[in-house]
XYZ file of C-alpha atoms in Angstrom:
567
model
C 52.597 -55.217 -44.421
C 54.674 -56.792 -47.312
C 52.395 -58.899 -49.289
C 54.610 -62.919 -48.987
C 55.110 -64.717 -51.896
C 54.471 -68.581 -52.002
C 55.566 -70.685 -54.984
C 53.596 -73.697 -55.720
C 54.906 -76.586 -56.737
C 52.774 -79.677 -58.474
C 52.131 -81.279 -62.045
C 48.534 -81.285 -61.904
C 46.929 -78.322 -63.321
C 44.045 -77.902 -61.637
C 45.146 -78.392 -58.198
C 47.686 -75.273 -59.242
C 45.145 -72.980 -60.631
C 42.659 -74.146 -57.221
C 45.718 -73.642 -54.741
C 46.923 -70.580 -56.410
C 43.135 -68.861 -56.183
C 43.165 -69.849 -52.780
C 46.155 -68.188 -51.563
C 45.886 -65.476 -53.592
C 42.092 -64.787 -51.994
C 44.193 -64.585 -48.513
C 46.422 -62.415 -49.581
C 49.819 -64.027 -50.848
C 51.352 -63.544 -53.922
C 51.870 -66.865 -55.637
C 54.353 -68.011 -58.349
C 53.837 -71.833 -59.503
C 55.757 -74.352 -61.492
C 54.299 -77.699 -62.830
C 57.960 -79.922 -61.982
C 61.339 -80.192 -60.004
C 63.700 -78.917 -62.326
C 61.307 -75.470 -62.883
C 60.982 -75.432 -59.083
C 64.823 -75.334 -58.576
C 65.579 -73.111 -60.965
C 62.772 -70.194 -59.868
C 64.017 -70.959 -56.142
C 67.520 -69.970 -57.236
C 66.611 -67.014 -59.539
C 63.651 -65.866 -56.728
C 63.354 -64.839 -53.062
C 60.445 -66.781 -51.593
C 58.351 -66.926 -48.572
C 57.495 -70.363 -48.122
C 56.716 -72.946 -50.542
C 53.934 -75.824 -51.080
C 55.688 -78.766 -52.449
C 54.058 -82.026 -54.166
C 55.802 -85.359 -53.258
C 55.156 -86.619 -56.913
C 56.718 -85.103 -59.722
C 57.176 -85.776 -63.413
C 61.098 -85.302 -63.376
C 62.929 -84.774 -60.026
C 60.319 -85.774 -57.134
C 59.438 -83.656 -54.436
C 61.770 -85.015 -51.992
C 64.772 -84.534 -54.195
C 63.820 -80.796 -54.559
C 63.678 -80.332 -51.252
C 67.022 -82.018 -50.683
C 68.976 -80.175 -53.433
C 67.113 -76.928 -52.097
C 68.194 -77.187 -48.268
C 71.702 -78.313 -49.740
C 72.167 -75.348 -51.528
C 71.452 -73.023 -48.351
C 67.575 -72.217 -49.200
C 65.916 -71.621 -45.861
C 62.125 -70.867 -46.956
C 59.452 -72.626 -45.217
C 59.021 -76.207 -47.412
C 55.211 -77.801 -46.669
C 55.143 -81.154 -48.493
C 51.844 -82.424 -50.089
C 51.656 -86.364 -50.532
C 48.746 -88.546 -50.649
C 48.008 -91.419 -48.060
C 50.384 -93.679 -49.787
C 53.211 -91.616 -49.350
C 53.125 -91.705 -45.929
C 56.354 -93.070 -45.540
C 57.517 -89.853 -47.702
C 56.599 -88.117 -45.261
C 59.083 -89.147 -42.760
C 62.049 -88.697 -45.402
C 60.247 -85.084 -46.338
C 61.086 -83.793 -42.358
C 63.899 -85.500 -42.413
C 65.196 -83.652 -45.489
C 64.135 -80.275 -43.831
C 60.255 -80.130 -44.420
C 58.703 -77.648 -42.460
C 55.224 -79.389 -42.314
C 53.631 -82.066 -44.259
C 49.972 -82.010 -45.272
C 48.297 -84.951 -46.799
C 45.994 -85.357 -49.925
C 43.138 -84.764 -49.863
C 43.368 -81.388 -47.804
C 41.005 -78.456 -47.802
C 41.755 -74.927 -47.404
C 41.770 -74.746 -43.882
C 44.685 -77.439 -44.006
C 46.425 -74.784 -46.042
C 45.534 -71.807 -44.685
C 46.680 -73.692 -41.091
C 50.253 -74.879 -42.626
C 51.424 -71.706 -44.004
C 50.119 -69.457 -40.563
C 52.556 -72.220 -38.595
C 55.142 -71.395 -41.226
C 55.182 -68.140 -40.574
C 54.188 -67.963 -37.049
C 50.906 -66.469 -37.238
C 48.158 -66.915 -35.166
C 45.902 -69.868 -37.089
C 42.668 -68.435 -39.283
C 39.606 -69.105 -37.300
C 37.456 -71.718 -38.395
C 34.024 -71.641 -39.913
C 31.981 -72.772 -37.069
C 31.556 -76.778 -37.193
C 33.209 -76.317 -40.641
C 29.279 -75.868 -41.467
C 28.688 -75.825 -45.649
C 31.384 -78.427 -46.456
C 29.752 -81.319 -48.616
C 32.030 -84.124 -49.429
C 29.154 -86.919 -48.488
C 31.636 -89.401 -46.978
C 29.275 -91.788 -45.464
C 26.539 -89.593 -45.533
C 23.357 -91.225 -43.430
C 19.676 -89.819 -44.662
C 17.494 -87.759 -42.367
C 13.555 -88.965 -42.131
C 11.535 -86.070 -42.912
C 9.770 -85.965 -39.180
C 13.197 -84.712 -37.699
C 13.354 -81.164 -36.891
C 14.399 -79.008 -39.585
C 17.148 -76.617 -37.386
C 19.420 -79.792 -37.999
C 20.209 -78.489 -41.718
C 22.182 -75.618 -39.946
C 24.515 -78.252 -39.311
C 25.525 -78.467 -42.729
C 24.766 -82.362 -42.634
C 21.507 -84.153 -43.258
C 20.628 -87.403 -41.012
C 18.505 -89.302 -43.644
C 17.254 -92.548 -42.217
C 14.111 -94.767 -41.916
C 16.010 -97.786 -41.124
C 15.339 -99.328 -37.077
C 18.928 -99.634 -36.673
C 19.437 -95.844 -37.661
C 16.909 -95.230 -35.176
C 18.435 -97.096 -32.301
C 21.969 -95.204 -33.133
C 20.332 -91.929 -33.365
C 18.281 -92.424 -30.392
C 21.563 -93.118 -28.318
C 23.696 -90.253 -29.972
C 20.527 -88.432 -28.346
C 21.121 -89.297 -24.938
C 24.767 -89.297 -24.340
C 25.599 -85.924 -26.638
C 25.484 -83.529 -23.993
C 27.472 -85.597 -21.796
C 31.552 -85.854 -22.029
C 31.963 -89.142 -22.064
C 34.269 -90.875 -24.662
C 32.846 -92.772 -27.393
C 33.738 -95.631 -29.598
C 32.089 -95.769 -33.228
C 32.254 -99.155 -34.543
C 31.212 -99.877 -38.257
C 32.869 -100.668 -41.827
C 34.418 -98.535 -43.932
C 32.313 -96.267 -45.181
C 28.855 -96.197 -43.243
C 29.163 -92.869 -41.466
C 31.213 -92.966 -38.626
C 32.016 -89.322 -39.347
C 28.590 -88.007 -39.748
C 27.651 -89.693 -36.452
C 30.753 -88.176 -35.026
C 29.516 -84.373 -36.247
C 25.997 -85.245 -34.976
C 27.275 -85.399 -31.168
C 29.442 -82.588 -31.348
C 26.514 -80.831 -32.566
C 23.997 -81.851 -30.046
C 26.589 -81.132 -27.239
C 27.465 -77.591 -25.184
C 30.453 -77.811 -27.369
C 29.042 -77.116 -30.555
C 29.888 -73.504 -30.579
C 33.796 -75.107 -30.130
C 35.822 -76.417 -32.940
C 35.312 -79.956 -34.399
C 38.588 -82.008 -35.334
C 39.693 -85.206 -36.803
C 42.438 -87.009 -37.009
C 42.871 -89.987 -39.265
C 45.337 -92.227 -37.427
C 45.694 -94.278 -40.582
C 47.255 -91.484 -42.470
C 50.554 -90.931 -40.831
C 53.179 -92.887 -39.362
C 53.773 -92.547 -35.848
C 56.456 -90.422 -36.141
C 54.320 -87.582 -37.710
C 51.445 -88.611 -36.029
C 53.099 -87.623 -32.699
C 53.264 -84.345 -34.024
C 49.923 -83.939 -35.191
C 48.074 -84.814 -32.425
C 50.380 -83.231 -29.624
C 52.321 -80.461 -31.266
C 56.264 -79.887 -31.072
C 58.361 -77.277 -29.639
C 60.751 -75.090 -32.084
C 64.242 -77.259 -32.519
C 62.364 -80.639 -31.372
C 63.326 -81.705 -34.645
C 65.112 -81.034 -38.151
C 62.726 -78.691 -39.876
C 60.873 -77.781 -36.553
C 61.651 -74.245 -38.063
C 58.590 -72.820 -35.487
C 56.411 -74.290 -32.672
C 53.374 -75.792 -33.487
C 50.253 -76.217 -31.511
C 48.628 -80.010 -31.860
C 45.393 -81.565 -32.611
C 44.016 -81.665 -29.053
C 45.515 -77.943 -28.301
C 43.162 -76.819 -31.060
C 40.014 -79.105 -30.003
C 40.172 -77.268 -26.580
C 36.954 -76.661 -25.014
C 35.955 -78.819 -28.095
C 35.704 -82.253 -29.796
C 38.480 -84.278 -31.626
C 37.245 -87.277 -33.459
C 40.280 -89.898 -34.239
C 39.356 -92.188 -36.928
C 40.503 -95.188 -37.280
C 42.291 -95.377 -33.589
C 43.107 -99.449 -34.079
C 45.721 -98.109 -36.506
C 47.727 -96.053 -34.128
C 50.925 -97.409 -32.778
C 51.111 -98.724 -28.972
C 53.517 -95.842 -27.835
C 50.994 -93.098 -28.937
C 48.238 -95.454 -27.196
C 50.211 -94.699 -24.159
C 50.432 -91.200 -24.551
C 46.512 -90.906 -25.452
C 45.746 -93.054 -22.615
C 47.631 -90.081 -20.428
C 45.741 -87.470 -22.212
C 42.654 -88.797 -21.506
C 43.334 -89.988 -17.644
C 44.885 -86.866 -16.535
C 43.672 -84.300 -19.394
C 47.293 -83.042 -19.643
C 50.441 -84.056 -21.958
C 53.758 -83.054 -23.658
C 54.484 -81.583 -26.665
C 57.503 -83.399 -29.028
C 60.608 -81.856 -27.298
C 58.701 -79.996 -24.801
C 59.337 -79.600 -21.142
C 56.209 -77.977 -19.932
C 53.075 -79.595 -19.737
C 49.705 -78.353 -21.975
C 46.437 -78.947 -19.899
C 43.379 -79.616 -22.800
C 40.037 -80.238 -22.421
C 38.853 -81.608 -25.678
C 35.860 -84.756 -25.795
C 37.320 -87.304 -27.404
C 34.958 -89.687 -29.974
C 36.576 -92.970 -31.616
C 36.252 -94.680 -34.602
C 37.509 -98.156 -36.226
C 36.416 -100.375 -38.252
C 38.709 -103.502 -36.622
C 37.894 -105.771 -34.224
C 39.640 -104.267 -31.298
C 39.553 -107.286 -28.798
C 41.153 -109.217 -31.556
C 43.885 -106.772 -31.771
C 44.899 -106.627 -27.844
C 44.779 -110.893 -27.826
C 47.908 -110.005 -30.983
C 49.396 -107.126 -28.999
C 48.497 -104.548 -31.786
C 46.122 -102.431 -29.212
C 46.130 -101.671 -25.031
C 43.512 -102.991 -23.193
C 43.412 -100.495 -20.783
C 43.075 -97.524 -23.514
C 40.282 -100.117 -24.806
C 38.588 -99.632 -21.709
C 39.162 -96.140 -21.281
C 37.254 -95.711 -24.685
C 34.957 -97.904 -24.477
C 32.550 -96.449 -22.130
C 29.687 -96.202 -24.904
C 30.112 -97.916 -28.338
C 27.814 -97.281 -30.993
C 27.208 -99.626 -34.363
C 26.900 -97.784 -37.407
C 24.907 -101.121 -39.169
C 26.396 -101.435 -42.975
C 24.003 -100.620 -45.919
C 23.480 -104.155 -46.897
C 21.419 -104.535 -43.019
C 19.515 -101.618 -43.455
C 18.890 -101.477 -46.945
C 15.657 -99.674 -46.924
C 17.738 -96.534 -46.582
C 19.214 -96.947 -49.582
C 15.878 -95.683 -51.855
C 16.444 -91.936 -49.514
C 20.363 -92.234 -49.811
C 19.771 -92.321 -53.702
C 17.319 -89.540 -53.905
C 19.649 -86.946 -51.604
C 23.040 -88.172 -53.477
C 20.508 -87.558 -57.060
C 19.243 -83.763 -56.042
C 22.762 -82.838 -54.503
C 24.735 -83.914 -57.969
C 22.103 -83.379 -60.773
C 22.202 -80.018 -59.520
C 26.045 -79.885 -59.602
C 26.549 -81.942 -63.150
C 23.234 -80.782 -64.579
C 22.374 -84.484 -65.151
C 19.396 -86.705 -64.921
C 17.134 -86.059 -61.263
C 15.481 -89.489 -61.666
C 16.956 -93.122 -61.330
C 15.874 -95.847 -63.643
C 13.854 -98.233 -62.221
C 15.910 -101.503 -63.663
C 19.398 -99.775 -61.552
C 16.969 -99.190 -58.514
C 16.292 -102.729 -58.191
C 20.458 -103.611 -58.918
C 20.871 -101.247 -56.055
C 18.524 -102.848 -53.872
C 20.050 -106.183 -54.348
C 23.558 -105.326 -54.118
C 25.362 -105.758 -50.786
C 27.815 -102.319 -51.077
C 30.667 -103.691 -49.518
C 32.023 -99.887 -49.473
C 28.457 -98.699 -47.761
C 27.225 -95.453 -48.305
C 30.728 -94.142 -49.928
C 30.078 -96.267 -52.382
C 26.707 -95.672 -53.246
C 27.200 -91.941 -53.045
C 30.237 -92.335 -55.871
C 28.090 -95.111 -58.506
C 25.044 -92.319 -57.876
C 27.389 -89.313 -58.844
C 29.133 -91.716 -61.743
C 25.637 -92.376 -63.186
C 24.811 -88.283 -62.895
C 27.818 -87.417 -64.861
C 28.377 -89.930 -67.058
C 24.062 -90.353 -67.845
C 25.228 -94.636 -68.951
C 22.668 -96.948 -66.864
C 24.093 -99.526 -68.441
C 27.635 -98.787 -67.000
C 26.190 -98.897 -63.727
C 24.613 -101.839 -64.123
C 27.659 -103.838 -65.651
C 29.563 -102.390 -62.902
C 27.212 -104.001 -59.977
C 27.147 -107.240 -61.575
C 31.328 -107.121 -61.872
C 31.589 -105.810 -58.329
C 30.732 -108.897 -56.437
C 33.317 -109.023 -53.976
C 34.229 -109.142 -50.091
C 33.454 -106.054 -47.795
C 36.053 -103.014 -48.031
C 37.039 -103.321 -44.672
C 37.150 -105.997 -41.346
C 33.530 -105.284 -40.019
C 33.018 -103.473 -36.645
C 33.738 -104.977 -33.331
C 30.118 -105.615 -31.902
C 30.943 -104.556 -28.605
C 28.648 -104.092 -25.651
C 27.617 -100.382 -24.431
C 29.068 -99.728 -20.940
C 28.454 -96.425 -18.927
C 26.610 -95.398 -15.868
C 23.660 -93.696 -14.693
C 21.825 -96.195 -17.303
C 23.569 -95.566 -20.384
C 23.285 -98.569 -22.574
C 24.196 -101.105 -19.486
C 24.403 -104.596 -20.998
C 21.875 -107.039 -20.081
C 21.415 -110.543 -20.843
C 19.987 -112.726 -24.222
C 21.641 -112.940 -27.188
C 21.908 -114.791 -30.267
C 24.823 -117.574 -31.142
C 25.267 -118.870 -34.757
C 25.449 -121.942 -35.581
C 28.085 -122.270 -38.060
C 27.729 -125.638 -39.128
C 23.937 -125.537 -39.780
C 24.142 -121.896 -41.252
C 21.122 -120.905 -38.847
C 20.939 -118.507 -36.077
C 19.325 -119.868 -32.739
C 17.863 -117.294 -30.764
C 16.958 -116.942 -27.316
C 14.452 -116.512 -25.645
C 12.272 -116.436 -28.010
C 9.037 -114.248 -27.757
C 5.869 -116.057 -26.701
C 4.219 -117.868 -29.639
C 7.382 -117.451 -31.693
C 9.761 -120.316 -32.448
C 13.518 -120.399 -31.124
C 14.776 -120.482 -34.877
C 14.995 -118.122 -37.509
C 14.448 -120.129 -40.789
C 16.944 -120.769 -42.450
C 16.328 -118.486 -45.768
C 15.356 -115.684 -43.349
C 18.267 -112.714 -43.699
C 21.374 -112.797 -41.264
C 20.165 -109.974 -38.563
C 22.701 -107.574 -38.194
C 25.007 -107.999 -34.969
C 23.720 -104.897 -32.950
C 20.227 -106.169 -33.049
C 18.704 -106.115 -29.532
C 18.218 -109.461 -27.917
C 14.531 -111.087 -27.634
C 13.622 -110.128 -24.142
C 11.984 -112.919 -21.554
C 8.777 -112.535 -20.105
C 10.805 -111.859 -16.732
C 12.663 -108.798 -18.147
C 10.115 -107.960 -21.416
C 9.468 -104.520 -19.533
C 13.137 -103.419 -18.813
C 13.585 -104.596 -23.067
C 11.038 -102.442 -23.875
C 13.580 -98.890 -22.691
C 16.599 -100.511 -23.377
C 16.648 -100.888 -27.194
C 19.858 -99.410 -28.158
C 21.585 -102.019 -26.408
C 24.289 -104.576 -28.614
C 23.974 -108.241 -28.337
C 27.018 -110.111 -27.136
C 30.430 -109.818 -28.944
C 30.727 -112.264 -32.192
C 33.348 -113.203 -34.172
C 32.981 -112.566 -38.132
C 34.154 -115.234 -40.051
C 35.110 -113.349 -43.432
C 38.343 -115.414 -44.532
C 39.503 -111.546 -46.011
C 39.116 -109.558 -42.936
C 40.594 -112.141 -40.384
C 43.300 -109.546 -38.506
C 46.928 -110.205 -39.066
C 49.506 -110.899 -36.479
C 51.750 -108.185 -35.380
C 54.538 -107.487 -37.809
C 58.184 -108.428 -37.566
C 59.916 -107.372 -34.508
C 62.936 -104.916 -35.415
C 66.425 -106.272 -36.235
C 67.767 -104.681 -32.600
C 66.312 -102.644 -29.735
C 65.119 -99.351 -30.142
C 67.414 -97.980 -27.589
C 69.948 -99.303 -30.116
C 67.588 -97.699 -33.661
C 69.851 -94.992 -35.115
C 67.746 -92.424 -37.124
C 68.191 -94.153 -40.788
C 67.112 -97.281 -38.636
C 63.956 -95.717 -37.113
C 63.478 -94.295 -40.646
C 62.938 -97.673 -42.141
C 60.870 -99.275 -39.373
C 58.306 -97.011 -40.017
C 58.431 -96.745 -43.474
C 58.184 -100.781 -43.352
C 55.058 -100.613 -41.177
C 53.231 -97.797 -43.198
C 53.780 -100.167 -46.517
C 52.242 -103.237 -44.360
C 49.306 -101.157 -43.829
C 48.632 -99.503 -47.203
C 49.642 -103.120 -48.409
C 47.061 -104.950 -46.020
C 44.205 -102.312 -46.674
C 44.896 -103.112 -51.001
C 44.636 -106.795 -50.583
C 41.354 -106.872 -48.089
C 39.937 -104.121 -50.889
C 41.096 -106.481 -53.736
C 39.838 -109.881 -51.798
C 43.598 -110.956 -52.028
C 43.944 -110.683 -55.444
C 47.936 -109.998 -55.745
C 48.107 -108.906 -58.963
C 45.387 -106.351 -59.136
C 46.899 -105.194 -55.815
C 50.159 -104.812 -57.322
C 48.237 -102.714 -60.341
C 46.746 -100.722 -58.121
C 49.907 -100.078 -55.862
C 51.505 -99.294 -58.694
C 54.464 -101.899 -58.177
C 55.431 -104.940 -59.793
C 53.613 -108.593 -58.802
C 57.173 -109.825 -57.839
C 57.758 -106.688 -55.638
C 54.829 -106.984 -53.670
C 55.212 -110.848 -53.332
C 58.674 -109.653 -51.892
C 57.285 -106.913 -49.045
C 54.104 -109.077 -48.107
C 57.096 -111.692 -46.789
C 59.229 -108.593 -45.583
C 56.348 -107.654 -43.924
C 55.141 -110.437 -42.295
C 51.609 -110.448 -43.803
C 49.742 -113.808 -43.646
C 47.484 -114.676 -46.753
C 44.073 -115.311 -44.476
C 42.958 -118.388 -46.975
C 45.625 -120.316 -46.462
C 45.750 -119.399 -42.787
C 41.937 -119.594 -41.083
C 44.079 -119.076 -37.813
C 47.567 -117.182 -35.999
C-alpha cells in the first residue's frame, strides 16, 4: 500500500521533530513547515494526505491557513492542534472545514487516533490501561506493605496518610462493582490516579480506560467527543467518527471535571447512563454502550444546581458513591514519600541531585500547596533540573496564595448493600469563634477541639456515641455532613448572561459566539481563582490587555467574590 504523506504544520521545533518521529515510526511520510505562509505554499506546490495544523502561528495563524486552504479547493484531511485556551478556536477551526481538532497536550495515541478517523481506518489498539505512561499528575504514594503486582499498573499508590487509607480502603470495596462514582477533591490531588486504581481493580481492567476533560472543549465539540458524529453531520464531518463512550465499551470512561459541562450534554449523559443507549451528532440509529462511568470535579456541585449551572437529577444519578481525595496540606505526612518518588523518578531522568536538603524539607512541610501534589511534583522536578535550593525556597515563601481551585463538595456516600450509607454525628464550625465543636465527643474527651489544634479535613469520620461506637468502628470511610467553604476566591459564580434571543432563533455565527463567550468566562474564571483575583497578573498571564479583560469579565457576567460574599 502507498506509503501517505502528512505535512506538519507548527513553529515549535521540537514538537516538529517529536511529531514527525512519531508518524514516521507508523509509517507516513511526513513533510513539515515551521509557519502559515510555508504551509500554503507546500500545500499548493504538493499533493498531501492529511495535515496536522497548529492554531498558533508566527505569521498567518492556523485558522487562516485553513481558511485560505479550503478556499482554494484543497480537500486533505485538516486536524487542528490548539491548547486549552483556544478552545473557542476550535469551534471556528470546524467551522472553517477542520476535520478533527485535538488539544494540547496530546500523546501519541491522540494522534495516531485523529489521523486513522481521517482516513477511515480502523483505530490502533491501545496499550492495555495505557500501562508505562508517567506524567505524575496528582500522583498519590504507595506504603511499602501494599502488594507489589500493583506496579504492573504503571502507577504507584504511595500513601501513609489515614485519609489515604480510608479512600483506598473504599476504592477497595466498590471496584469490582459498576456503580458510578463521583471523585471530589481540588485541583491537583489525584482524582485521576484514583480513577485508574478502580478501573484496575475491576473485571474491566483488561478493557480500555478513557477520559474526557469536560473543561477542555466547548459544548459544541464536546458533543462530538463524547458521542461521535455521523459523516455530513457537520461541515468538515469528512468521515464518521466513533465517540468517547463507543470506545470505553465493555470499559471505563472517567470525565473530569463534569461541573463544567453544559446542561444540554447533562441531559444527554443523564440518558446514557439511565438507558445505556444514545445518538450520535446527526445520527438516526441508536449506539447501545456499556462503559462504567467515574466522575470528577473539583466544584461544589449542590452549589451549582441552587444557580442552575448543574441537574439535580444527573447529580443523583452520579452520586451513588463519592469519594474525597483530602488536599496535601490535610495529609501532609505524605508529602516526605511524595518527595522521595518525584526525587528517584527525575534525578534519574535529569541526572540531578537524589537527596533533598533538609532546610527545603522543612519549607515543604510547612507550606500549604494550594496546587496539591501537581505542584509538589513540578517544584521537586524544578529543584532536580535546575540543582538552586535557594530558588525553591524563595519561591515557597513568594507563593503564599489561595488554593488553585474551589475545594471539593464534601458530599455524603450513598449506595446499597452497605456501601458507605451515611449515618449520623458530625462536626459544625463555628465561624465566629474560629473553633470547631464536635459531637459526640468520645468518653473522657472534651466537646472542643482547641482552638490552635489544625482544621480537620471535611471527610473526617464523625466521633461515634457510645450507642453506635460499634457500627463506627466498620464504617470509617464514611464523610461527615456537607459544609460550606468559606474561601472569598472560590465562592461559585452565578450563571452567565442569558443570550441576546432564543436559541430556536441562534443562527450559526450566533451560536458561534455564545460559546466562544462562555469558553472565555471559564478560562477567565479559572485565571483569576489561580491568581487570587489579581486582574493584572491575570491579564499577563492571558496574554491580553488589563483594559480588555476588565471589558469581558463585565461581558461575561463574572462577579469579583470580595466585593460580593453573596449572589
Amino acid at each position: 500500500m502507498e506509503q501517505k504523506v502528512v505535512l506538519v504544520v507548527d513553529d515549535e521545533e521540537a514538537l516538529r521533530t517529536y511529531l514527525a518521529e512519531l508518524l514516521q515510526m507508523a509509517g507516513y511520510q511526513v513533510r513539515t513547515a515551521s509557519g502559515g505562509q510555508q504551509a500554503l505554499q507546500m500545500l499548493a506546490g504538493g499533493a498531501f494526505d492529511a495535515v496536522l495544523l497548529d492554531v498558533i502561528l508566527p505569521d498567518l495563524s492556523g485558522l487562516e491557513v485553513l481558511k485560505r486552504y479550503r478556499a482554494d479547493g484543497g480537500t486533505a484531511p485538516v486536524i487542528v492542534l490548539s491548547a486549552l485556551a483556544g478552545a473557542d478556536d476550535a469551534v471556528r477551526a470546524m467551522k472553517f472545514g477542520a476535520t478533527d481538532y485535538i488539544a494540547k497536550p496530546f500523546n501519541r495515541d491522540d494522534i495516531e487516533a485523529g489521523l486513522a478517523r481521517a482516513f477511515g481506518l480502523p483505530l490502533p489498539p491501545r496499550p492495555e490501561e495505557n500501562a508505562g505512561t508517567e506524567d505524575g499528575r496528582g500522583l498519590i504514594a504507595r506504603p511499602s506493605e501494599e502488594p507489589a503486582a500493583e506496579e504492573s499498573t504503571g502507577r504507584q499508590l504511595i500513601y501513609i496518610s489515614s485519609a489515604m487509607r480510608r479512600a483506598k480502603a473504599l476504592v477497595d470495596q466498590i471496584a469490582d462493582t459498576d456503580v458510578p462514582v463521583l471523585l471530589l477533591g481540588e485541583s491537583g490531588v489525584g482524582k485521576e490516579v484514583i480513577a485508574r486504581e478502580i478501573h484496575q481493580r475491576s473485571r474491566r481492567r483488561a478493557r480500555p480506560f478513557i477520559k474526557v476533560n469536560c473543561a477542555a472543549l466547548p459544548a459544541e465539540l464536546l458533543e462530538s467527543e463524547l458521542f461521535g458524529h455521523e459523516r455530513g453531520a457537520f461541515t468538515g464531518a469528512t468521515a464518521e467518527k466513533p465517540g468517547k463512550f463507543e470506545l470505553a465499551d465493555q470499559g471505563t470512561i472517567f470525565l473530569d471535571e463534569i461541573g463544567e459541562m453544559a446542561i444540554r450534554l447533562q441531559a444527554k449523559l443523564l440518558q446514557v447512563l439511565q438507558d445505556e443507549e444514545f445518538f450520535r451528532v446527526g445520527g438516526k440509529k441508536s449506539v447501545r454502550v456499556d462503559a462504567r462511568v467515574v466522575v470528577a470535579t473539583n466544584r461544589d456541585l449542590e452549589r451549582e444546581i441552587e444557580f442552575g449551572n448543574f441537574r439535580e437529577d444527573l447529580f443523583y444519578r452520579l452520586n451513588v458513591v463519592a469519594i474525597r481525595i483530602a488536599p496535601l496540606r490535610e495529609r501532609r505526612e505524605d508529602i516526605a514519600p511524595l518527595v522521595e518518588y518525584f526525587l528517584k523518578k527525575y534525578s534519574k531522568r535529569y541526572r540531578g541531585p537524589s537527596e533533598l536538603p533538609q532546610e527545603v524539607m522543612r519549607a515543604f512541610l510547612e507550606y500549604d500547596w494550594p496546587g496539591n501534589v501537581r505542584e509538589l511534583e513540578n517544584l521537586v522536578r524544578r529543584l532536580v533540573v535546575l540543582n538552586d535550593p535557594g530558588l525553591v525556597l524563595d519561591e515557597l515563601r513568594a507563593q503564599s496564595r489561595a488554593p488553585a481551585s474551589a475545594p471539593s463538595l464534601p458530599t455524603a456516600y450513598a449506595g446499597d448493600g452497605g456501601v458507605g450509607q451515611p449515618r449520623s454525628g458530625s462536626y459544625a464550625m463555628n465561624r465566629d469563634a474560629g473553633a470547631a465543636s464536635w459531637g459526640p465527643p468520645l468518653p473522657g474527651a472534651s466537646a472542643t477541639r482547641p482552638a490552635d489544634a489544625a482544621t480537620p479535613p471535611l471527610n473526617a469520620p464523625a466521633t461515634p456515641s457510645a450507642g453506635n461506637a460499634a457500627e463506627g468502628e466498620g464504617n470509617a470511610n464514611v464523610l461527615a455532613s456537607p459544609q460550606k467553604y468559606m474561601n472569598p476566591f472560590a465562592i461559585p459564580q452565578p450563571p452567565p448572561p442569558p443570550p441576546e434571543k432564543p436559541e430556536s432563533e441562534m443562527s450559526l455565527k450566533d451560536i458561534g459566539r455564545r460559546a466562544a463567550m462562555l469558553a472565555e468566562r471559564e478560562a477567565i474564571l479559572a485565571m483569576l481563582q489561580r491568581t487570587a483575583w489579581n486582574k493584572r497578573k491575570a491579564a499577563s498571564k492571558l496574554k491580553i490587555s488589563y483594559k480588555a479583560l476588565l471589558y469581558k469579565i463585565k461581558e461575561c457576567g463574572i462577579v469579583d467574590p470580595r466585593s460580593n460574599a453573596e449572589f
